[in-house]
Amino acid sequence: MTTRRRISILGATGSIGASTLDLVRRSPERWEVAALTANCQAAELAALAREFGAEFAAVGDESCLPALREALAGSGIATGGGASSLVEAGERPADIVVAAIVGCAGLAPTMAAIAQGRAVALANKEALVSAGPVMTAAVARHGTTLLPVDSEHNAIFQCLAGNDPADVRAITLTASGGPFRTWSAEQLAAATPVQAVQHPNWDMGAKISVDSATMFNKGLELIEAHHLFPVGLEKLRIVVHPQSVVHSMVEYRDGSTLAQLGPSDMRVPIASALAWPARMDTPCAPLDLAALGTLTFEAPDEIRFPATRLARQAAEAGGAMPAVLNAANEVAVAAFLSGQIGFTRIPAIVAEVLGRCSPPAPVSLSDVVAADAEARRAAQSMMEPA
Ligand code: NAD
Ligand code: MG
């Protein structure tokens, strides 16, 4: 008989949350669900909490707590609302906490899980990008592990296993190039939110879909990789690979390049993180390379897609600049999705905020939150009519 492992999922109602719960649903004998969270979506969260017998369900938006309470009345499941309840969800005893909230909103609960020494399966890249050394220092201090769920970082994690980081010559992140990979500058200027969220290979939440279209997703991932795999920024590369089959690769000093391949299904990297250092089954169809036929690679175009260049600059500057880049991007993406600004304004706003804001280098979580807030205010002020 296997012992059941306790799992909490921060952001349970999202795309990563659903993929994680799909795996849990397939082997209920292996899992005990401690906490599930959402921003609001009270009915959806309550249904999941009942289905999985969660001990605790929490909504980040406190105004949604009455609806959650009502939906869970008589279930015996504890409920919470507001930022402190997300932190409580992160702190609850668990063997693994899946950090799958989108944006810097997931930072405090993720840090809370780390502070309790929980292993964290990290999808919420914005939290690591913003907090950088504050988060990695906490991971080291509390003797816990960050297991990357982002497909590229999970691939790199697997390709590094058993090797000496000193032998690494380069790490190459692959990028699909997003839905606008072949679009001209004129077409990009007219791109709509509906077009931006239609990703060719992956089915994801709206924010990361827009990030994929601007290439900020790859920019954030470059910074994420810099913190997860500290081999030096100059060894981190990006290559566009439209088929999203090779999820990333590590080149060693002897000329060997190790790559991880798999279907474009987040259940593969999630399963890798959940079962690590062992393996578990997924229902994903195996790769059929003969059917795929051709895998192609091309250099990123940083003229049409300046995001990766801006991210590299922010990473080189270090300190609070990655948090500034992330916060400005979050504000710009939300404004684009609500029809307030055009697509190409997103990198323009981020570049301008990077030029305007230079908060002190964070040494604590509250410093990161302050830098994030300063950059949000600066980005917000650019939304107002000139
Ligand atoms: P999503 O929008 O589908 O889900 C986000 C989840 O976070 C939902 O449960 C939502 O209720 C919750 N949430 C949103 N705002 C919140 C707030 N302010 N406070 C508390 N909770 C909030 O997003 P997703 O696509 O699942 O992505 C989640 C994270 O995983 C992101 O950081 C994303 O970059 C990363 N990621 C996603 C994918 C993917 O395939 N979807 C792949 C790699 C990495
Ligand atoms: Mg990714």
mmCIF file of C-alpha atoms in Angstrom, residues 19-320:
data_model
loop_
_atom_site.group_PDB
_atom_site.id
_atom_site.type_symbol
_atom_site.label_atom_id
_atom_site.label_comp_id
_atom_site.label_asym_id
_atom_site.label_seq_id
_atom_site.Cartn_x
_atom_site.Cartn_y
_atom_site.Cartn_z
ATOM 1 C CA SER A 19 -4.309 19.879 -15.323
ATOM 2 C CA THR A 20 -2.975 19.106 -11.839
ATOM 3 C CA LEU A 21 -6.380 18.040 -10.544
ATOM 4 C CA ASP A 22 -6.851 15.869 -13.630
ATOM 5 C CA LEU A 23 -3.768 13.884 -12.581
ATOM 6 C CA VAL A 24 -4.945 13.723 -8.966
ATOM 7 C CA ARG A 25 -8.379 12.523 -10.130
ATOM 8 C CA ARG A 26 -6.762 9.636 -12.011
ATOM 9 C CA SER A 27 -5.081 8.217 -8.900
ATOM 10 C CA PRO A 28 -7.142 9.293 -5.893
ATOM 11 C CA GLU A 29 -5.562 6.560 -3.778
ATOM 12 C CA ARG A 30 -2.242 8.435 -3.960
ATOM 13 C CA TRP A 31 -3.415 11.896 -2.914
ATOM 14 C CA GLU A 32 -5.006 13.760 -0.058
ATOM 15 C CA VAL A 33 -6.016 17.339 -0.921
ATOM 16 C CA ALA A 34 -5.190 19.866 1.809
ATOM 17 C CA ALA A 35 -6.050 23.301 0.353
ATOM 18 C CA LEU A 36 -7.464 24.665 -2.898
ATOM 19 C CA THR A 37 -7.648 28.352 -3.818
ATOM 20 C CA ALA A 38 -9.095 30.645 -6.482
ATOM 21 C CA ASN A 39 -9.418 34.384 -6.917
ATOM 22 C CA CYS A 40 -13.229 34.277 -6.904
ATOM 23 C CA GLN A 41 -15.038 31.521 -8.918
ATOM 24 C CA ALA A 42 -16.735 30.414 -5.676
ATOM 25 C CA ALA A 43 -19.063 27.824 -7.221
ATOM 26 C CA GLU A 44 -16.268 26.238 -9.245
ATOM 27 C CA LEU A 45 -13.903 26.173 -6.286
ATOM 28 C CA ALA A 46 -16.575 24.737 -3.990
ATOM 29 C CA ALA A 47 -17.342 21.958 -6.489
ATOM 30 C CA LEU A 48 -13.628 21.047 -6.657
ATOM 31 C CA ALA A 49 -13.255 21.184 -2.871
ATOM 32 C CA ARG A 50 -16.204 18.792 -2.471
ATOM 33 C CA GLU A 51 -15.062 16.464 -5.248
ATOM 34 C CA PHE A 52 -11.540 16.156 -3.849
ATOM 35 C CA GLY A 53 -12.488 16.293 -0.169
ATOM 36 C CA ALA A 54 -10.249 19.312 0.451
ATOM 37 C CA GLU A 55 -9.766 20.442 4.039
ATOM 38 C CA PHE A 56 -9.627 24.140 3.207
ATOM 39 C CA ALA A 57 -10.882 26.306 0.331
ATOM 40 C CA ALA A 58 -9.965 29.964 -0.010
ATOM 41 C CA VAL A 59 -10.770 32.832 -2.346
ATOM 42 C CA GLY A 60 -8.309 35.706 -2.749
ATOM 43 C CA ASP A 61 -11.134 38.173 -3.335
ATOM 44 C CA GLU A 62 -12.785 38.541 0.051
ATOM 45 C CA SER A 63 -16.075 39.716 -1.465
ATOM 46 C CA CYS A 64 -16.511 36.182 -2.859
ATOM 47 C CA LEU A 65 -16.257 34.519 0.572
ATOM 48 C CA PRO A 66 -20.011 34.586 1.369
ATOM 49 C CA ALA A 67 -20.741 32.744 -1.908
ATOM 50 C CA LEU A 68 -18.015 30.192 -1.134
ATOM 51 C CA ARG A 69 -19.366 29.666 2.410
ATOM 52 C CA GLU A 70 -22.855 29.159 1.102
ATOM 53 C CA ALA A 71 -21.697 26.710 -1.570
ATOM 54 C CA LEU A 72 -19.772 24.683 1.029
ATOM 55 C CA ALA A 73 -22.358 24.824 3.811
ATOM 56 C CA GLY A 74 -22.650 21.475 5.593
ATOM 57 C CA SER A 75 -19.549 20.032 3.866
ATOM 58 C CA GLY A 76 -17.222 20.399 6.857
ATOM 59 C CA ILE A 77 -14.687 22.099 4.553
ATOM 60 C CA ALA A 78 -13.084 25.152 6.159
ATOM 61 C CA THR A 79 -13.239 28.361 4.128
ATOM 62 C CA GLY A 80 -11.270 31.583 3.967
ATOM 63 C CA GLY A 81 -11.216 34.843 2.017
ATOM 64 C CA GLY A 82 -8.670 37.555 1.290
ATOM 65 C CA ALA A 83 -4.888 37.657 0.954
ATOM 66 C CA SER A 84 -4.272 36.165 4.418
ATOM 67 C CA SER A 85 -6.359 33.096 3.562
ATOM 68 C CA LEU A 86 -4.196 32.449 0.481
ATOM 69 C CA VAL A 87 -1.186 32.571 2.786
ATOM 70 C CA GLU A 88 -2.941 30.150 5.128
ATOM 71 C CA ALA A 89 -3.538 27.818 2.148
ATOM 72 C CA GLY A 90 0.184 27.938 1.375
ATOM 73 C CA GLU A 91 1.085 27.250 5.000
ATOM 74 C CA ARG A 92 -1.204 24.272 5.633
ATOM 75 C CA PRO A 93 0.661 20.993 6.140
ATOM 76 C CA ALA A 94 1.301 19.397 2.742
ATOM 77 C CA ASP A 95 3.990 17.328 1.031
ATOM 78 C CA ILE A 96 3.771 19.495 -2.068
ATOM 79 C CA VAL A 97 2.241 22.877 -2.850
ATOM 80 C CA VAL A 98 1.473 23.631 -6.491
ATOM 81 C CA ALA A 99 1.953 27.374 -7.056
ATOM 82 C CA ALA A 100 -0.409 28.042 -9.972
ATOM 83 C CA ILE A 101 -1.794 31.514 -9.280
ATOM 84 C CA VAL A 102 -1.150 33.893 -12.164
ATOM 85 C CA GLY A 103 0.922 36.999 -11.513
ATOM 86 C CA CYS A 104 2.666 38.525 -8.530
ATOM 87 C CA ALA A 105 -0.577 37.868 -6.582
ATOM 88 C CA GLY A 106 0.843 34.379 -6.003
ATOM 89 C CA LEU A 107 4.054 35.587 -4.392
ATOM 90 C CA ALA A 108 3.010 35.834 -0.725
ATOM 91 C CA PRO A 109 1.275 32.421 -0.580
ATOM 92 C CA THR A 110 4.222 30.802 -2.391
ATOM 93 C CA MET A 111 6.682 32.393 0.047
ATOM 94 C CA ALA A 112 4.462 31.181 2.904
ATOM 95 C CA ALA A 113 4.684 27.605 1.611
ATOM 96 C CA ILE A 114 8.476 27.915 1.324
ATOM 97 C CA ALA A 115 8.738 29.333 4.849
ATOM 98 C CA GLN A 116 6.977 26.214 6.133
ATOM 99 C CA GLY A 117 9.508 24.056 4.282
ATOM 100 C CA ARG A 118 6.979 22.712 1.784
ATOM 101 C CA ALA A 119 8.231 21.443 -1.573
ATOM 102 C CA VAL A 120 6.837 23.849 -4.160
ATOM 103 C CA ALA A 121 5.896 22.832 -7.698
ATOM 104 C CA LEU A 122 6.262 26.232 -9.326
ATOM 105 C CA ALA A 123 4.152 27.295 -12.301
ATOM 106 C CA ASN A 124 3.713 30.875 -11.066
ATOM 107 C CA LYS A 125 6.803 32.287 -12.816
ATOM 108 C CA GLU A 126 5.899 35.925 -12.023
ATOM 109 C CA ALA A 127 6.481 35.225 -8.313
ATOM 110 C CA LEU A 128 10.045 33.987 -8.893
ATOM 111 C CA VAL A 129 10.799 36.689 -11.469
ATOM 112 C CA SER A 130 9.719 39.405 -9.024
ATOM 113 C CA ALA A 131 11.279 38.023 -5.870
ATOM 114 C CA GLY A 132 14.387 36.425 -7.430
ATOM 115 C CA PRO A 133 17.103 36.103 -4.764
ATOM 116 C CA VAL A 134 14.571 36.787 -1.970
ATOM 117 C CA MET A 135 12.763 33.584 -2.962
ATOM 118 C CA THR A 136 15.827 31.457 -3.727
ATOM 119 C CA ALA A 137 17.410 32.499 -0.414
ATOM 120 C CA ALA A 138 14.216 31.464 1.408
ATOM 121 C CA VAL A 139 14.269 28.106 -0.388
ATOM 122 C CA ALA A 140 17.866 27.559 0.765
ATOM 123 C CA ARG A 141 17.170 28.802 4.315
ATOM 124 C CA HIS A 142 14.178 26.527 4.788
ATOM 125 C CA GLY A 143 15.894 23.578 3.116
ATOM 126 C CA THR A 144 13.138 22.974 0.621
ATOM 127 C CA THR A 145 12.929 22.364 -3.126
ATOM 128 C CA LEU A 146 11.504 24.342 -6.019
ATOM 129 C CA LEU A 147 10.306 21.890 -8.650
ATOM 130 C CA PRO A 148 9.815 23.724 -11.944
ATOM 131 C CA VAL A 149 6.485 23.115 -13.661
ATOM 132 C CA ASP A 150 7.002 25.569 -16.522
ATOM 133 C CA SER A 151 7.648 23.153 -19.385
ATOM 134 C CA GLU A 152 11.008 24.680 -20.386
ATOM 135 C CA HIS A 153 12.338 24.752 -16.836
ATOM 136 C CA ASN A 154 11.056 21.298 -16.113
ATOM 137 C CA ALA A 155 12.893 20.156 -19.254
ATOM 138 C CA ILE A 156 16.123 21.858 -18.117
ATOM 139 C CA PHE A 157 15.741 20.425 -14.610
ATOM 140 C CA GLN A 158 15.525 16.953 -16.137
ATOM 141 C CA CYS A 159 18.476 17.575 -18.504
ATOM 142 C CA LEU A 160 20.652 18.806 -15.609
ATOM 143 C CA ALA A 161 19.928 15.827 -13.355
ATOM 144 C CA GLY A 162 23.060 13.931 -12.446
ATOM 145 C CA ASN A 163 25.367 16.483 -14.101
ATOM 146 C CA ASP A 164 27.749 19.057 -12.675
ATOM 147 C CA PRO A 165 26.466 22.618 -13.370
ATOM 148 C CA ALA A 166 30.108 23.641 -13.831
ATOM 149 C CA ASP A 167 30.148 21.518 -17.016
ATOM 150 C CA VAL A 168 27.256 23.446 -18.601
ATOM 151 C CA ARG A 169 28.236 25.458 -21.688
ATOM 152 C CA ALA A 170 24.761 26.788 -22.507
ATOM 153 C CA ILE A 171 21.101 26.365 -21.655
ATOM 154 C CA THR A 172 18.674 26.954 -24.523
ATOM 155 C CA LEU A 173 15.051 27.767 -23.834
ATOM 156 C CA THR A 174 12.749 26.947 -26.714
ATOM 157 C CA ALA A 175 9.893 29.323 -27.597
ATOM 158 C CA SER A 176 6.944 28.510 -29.823
ATOM 159 C CA GLY A 177 6.993 32.082 -31.106
ATOM 160 C CA GLY A 178 3.301 32.417 -30.259
ATOM 161 C CA PRO A 179 0.360 33.123 -32.548
ATOM 162 C CA PHE A 180 2.002 36.185 -34.184
ATOM 163 C CA ARG A 181 5.372 34.653 -34.997
ATOM 164 C CA THR A 182 5.069 35.391 -38.702
ATOM 165 C CA TRP A 183 3.137 38.683 -38.439
ATOM 166 C CA SER A 184 4.518 41.975 -39.768
ATOM 167 C CA ALA A 185 4.958 45.021 -37.519
ATOM 168 C CA GLU A 186 1.834 46.558 -39.117
ATOM 169 C CA GLN A 187 -0.234 43.449 -38.397
ATOM 170 C CA LEU A 188 1.053 43.341 -34.808
ATOM 171 C CA ALA A 189 -0.072 46.927 -34.233
ATOM 172 C CA ALA A 190 -3.656 45.873 -35.065
ATOM 173 C CA ALA A 191 -3.659 42.548 -33.151
ATOM 174 C CA THR A 192 -6.751 41.985 -30.988
ATOM 175 C CA PRO A 193 -7.095 40.218 -27.616
ATOM 176 C CA VAL A 194 -9.085 37.394 -29.229
ATOM 177 C CA GLN A 195 -6.262 36.774 -31.719
ATOM 178 C CA ALA A 196 -3.620 37.008 -28.984
ATOM 179 C CA VAL A 197 -5.163 34.359 -26.737
ATOM 180 C CA GLN A 198 -5.359 31.793 -29.552
ATOM 181 C CA HIS A 199 -2.105 29.964 -28.997
ATOM 182 C CA PRO A 200 -1.127 27.510 -31.748
ATOM 183 C CA ASN A 201 0.123 24.712 -29.438
ATOM 184 C CA TRP A 202 -0.922 25.255 -25.821
ATOM 185 C CA ASP A 203 -4.270 25.841 -24.106
ATOM 186 C CA MET A 204 -3.498 28.321 -21.308
ATOM 187 C CA GLY A 205 -4.893 31.172 -19.199
ATOM 188 C CA ALA A 206 -5.392 34.575 -20.873
ATOM 189 C CA LYS A 207 -2.414 36.353 -19.283
ATOM 190 C CA ILE A 208 0.231 33.806 -20.247
ATOM 191 C CA SER A 209 -1.332 33.531 -23.719
ATOM 192 C CA VAL A 210 -0.786 37.268 -24.266
ATOM 193 C CA ASP A 211 2.723 36.914 -22.812
ATOM 194 C CA SER A 212 3.365 34.194 -25.330
ATOM 195 C CA ALA A 213 2.174 36.458 -28.150
ATOM 196 C CA THR A 214 4.456 39.356 -27.068
ATOM 197 C CA MET A 215 7.310 36.968 -26.154
ATOM 198 C CA PHE A 216 7.280 38.397 -22.608
ATOM 199 C CA ASN A 217 6.577 34.835 -21.564
ATOM 200 C CA LYS A 218 10.034 33.872 -22.850
ATOM 201 C CA GLY A 219 11.504 37.007 -21.277
ATOM 202 C CA LEU A 220 10.027 36.076 -17.896
ATOM 203 C CA GLU A 221 11.256 32.523 -18.435
ATOM 204 C CA LEU A 222 14.782 33.758 -19.110
ATOM 205 C CA ILE A 223 14.751 35.450 -15.681
ATOM 206 C CA GLU A 224 13.082 32.396 -14.134
ATOM 207 C CA ALA A 225 15.866 30.181 -15.552
ATOM 208 C CA HIS A 226 18.517 32.606 -14.289
ATOM 209 C CA HIS A 227 17.262 32.046 -10.715
ATOM 210 C CA LEU A 228 16.531 28.327 -10.970
ATOM 211 C CA PHE A 229 19.766 27.400 -12.772
ATOM 212 C CA PRO A 230 22.450 29.905 -11.789
ATOM 213 C CA VAL A 231 24.984 29.158 -14.550
ATOM 214 C CA GLY A 232 25.251 32.838 -15.567
ATOM 215 C CA LEU A 233 22.967 34.912 -17.796
ATOM 216 C CA GLU A 234 25.451 34.796 -20.667
ATOM 217 C CA LYS A 235 24.926 31.040 -20.914
ATOM 218 C CA LEU A 236 21.154 31.347 -21.298
ATOM 219 C CA ARG A 237 19.875 31.361 -24.889
ATOM 220 C CA ILE A 238 16.498 31.399 -26.623
ATOM 221 C CA VAL A 239 15.588 29.656 -29.859
ATOM 222 C CA VAL A 240 12.201 29.713 -31.568
ATOM 223 C CA HIS A 241 10.832 26.222 -32.192
ATOM 224 C CA PRO A 242 7.258 26.493 -33.524
ATOM 225 C CA GLN A 243 6.303 22.827 -32.960
ATOM 226 C CA SER A 244 6.840 22.952 -29.133
ATOM 227 C CA VAL A 245 8.157 19.393 -29.055
ATOM 228 C CA VAL A 246 11.682 20.037 -27.764
ATOM 229 C CA HIS A 247 10.921 21.786 -24.483
ATOM 230 C CA SER A 248 14.477 23.042 -23.834
ATOM 231 C CA MET A 249 18.061 21.803 -23.842
ATOM 232 C CA VAL A 250 21.361 21.845 -21.998
ATOM 233 C CA GLU A 251 24.692 21.818 -23.785
ATOM 234 C CA TYR A 252 27.754 20.484 -21.939
ATOM 235 C CA ARG A 253 31.462 21.250 -22.319
ATOM 236 C CA ASP A 254 32.086 18.040 -24.273
ATOM 237 C CA GLY A 255 29.675 19.138 -27.020
ATOM 238 C CA SER A 256 26.781 16.934 -25.867
ATOM 239 C CA THR A 257 23.366 18.566 -25.897
ATOM 240 C CA LEU A 258 20.629 16.950 -23.808
ATOM 241 C CA ALA A 259 17.050 17.854 -24.653
ATOM 242 C CA GLN A 260 13.705 16.876 -23.214
ATOM 243 C CA LEU A 261 10.910 16.186 -25.701
ATOM 244 C CA GLY A 262 7.246 15.593 -25.074
ATOM 245 C CA PRO A 263 3.717 16.397 -26.170
ATOM 246 C CA SER A 264 2.466 19.998 -25.719
ATOM 247 C CA ASP A 265 0.478 19.024 -22.643
ATOM 248 C CA MET A 266 1.245 20.577 -19.265
ATOM 249 C CA ARG A 267 0.286 17.332 -17.533
ATOM 250 C CA VAL A 268 3.714 15.981 -18.528
ATOM 251 C CA PRO A 269 5.839 18.573 -16.659
ATOM 252 C CA ILE A 270 3.286 18.684 -13.816
ATOM 253 C CA ALA A 271 3.544 14.898 -13.418
ATOM 254 C CA SER A 272 7.335 15.150 -13.504
ATOM 255 C CA ALA A 273 7.253 17.672 -10.633
ATOM 256 C CA LEU A 274 4.588 15.801 -8.624
ATOM 257 C CA ALA A 275 6.350 12.445 -8.788
ATOM 258 C CA TRP A 276 9.955 13.702 -8.601
ATOM 259 C CA PRO A 277 12.388 12.014 -8.172
ATOM 260 C CA ALA A 278 10.220 9.082 -9.319
ATOM 261 C CA ARG A 279 7.879 8.994 -12.337
ATOM 262 C CA MET A 280 4.124 8.603 -12.646
ATOM 263 C CA ASP A 281 1.706 7.766 -15.467
ATOM 264 C CA THR A 282 -0.071 10.426 -17.505
ATOM 265 C CA PRO A 283 -2.853 9.896 -20.040
ATOM 266 C CA CYS A 284 -0.924 11.912 -22.664
ATOM 267 C CA ALA A 285 -0.479 10.310 -26.078
ATOM 268 C CA PRO A 286 3.177 9.412 -26.675
ATOM 269 C CA LEU A 287 5.160 11.482 -29.158
ATOM 270 C CA ASP A 288 4.963 10.219 -32.709
ATOM 271 C CA LEU A 289 8.068 11.732 -34.291
ATOM 272 C CA ALA A 290 7.513 10.078 -37.657
ATOM 273 C CA ALA A 291 4.045 11.634 -37.829
ATOM 274 C CA LEU A 292 5.484 15.017 -36.794
ATOM 275 C CA GLY A 293 8.098 14.672 -39.522
ATOM 276 C CA THR A 294 9.898 17.981 -39.160
ATOM 277 C CA LEU A 295 11.118 19.997 -36.212
ATOM 278 C CA THR A 296 12.332 23.495 -37.041
ATOM 279 C CA PHE A 297 14.321 26.150 -35.178
ATOM 280 C CA GLU A 298 14.921 29.844 -35.848
ATOM 281 C CA ALA A 299 16.491 32.846 -34.120
ATOM 282 C CA PRO A 300 14.106 35.135 -32.216
ATOM 283 C CA ASP A 301 13.344 38.511 -33.846
ATOM 284 C CA GLU A 302 13.894 41.119 -31.132
ATOM 285 C CA ILE A 303 12.850 43.979 -33.424
ATOM 286 C CA ARG A 304 9.232 42.831 -33.778
ATOM 287 C CA PHE A 305 9.313 41.223 -30.310
ATOM 288 C CA PRO A 306 11.488 43.374 -27.999
ATOM 289 C CA ALA A 307 10.303 41.573 -24.848
ATOM 290 C CA THR A 308 13.207 39.145 -24.563
ATOM 291 C CA ARG A 309 15.719 41.972 -24.960
ATOM 292 C CA LEU A 310 13.955 44.013 -22.241
ATOM 293 C CA ALA A 311 13.894 40.996 -19.937
ATOM 294 C CA ARG A 312 17.595 40.334 -20.450
ATOM 295 C CA GLN A 313 18.333 43.981 -19.631
ATOM 296 C CA ALA A 314 16.231 43.784 -16.463
ATOM 297 C CA ALA A 315 17.977 40.561 -15.444
ATOM 298 C CA GLU A 316 21.414 42.111 -16.069
ATOM 299 C CA ALA A 317 20.458 45.185 -14.014
ATOM 300 C CA GLY A 318 19.223 42.843 -11.266
ATOM 301 C CA GLY A 319 17.853 44.192 -7.970
ATOM 302 C CA ALA A 320 14.244 45.297 -8.314
#
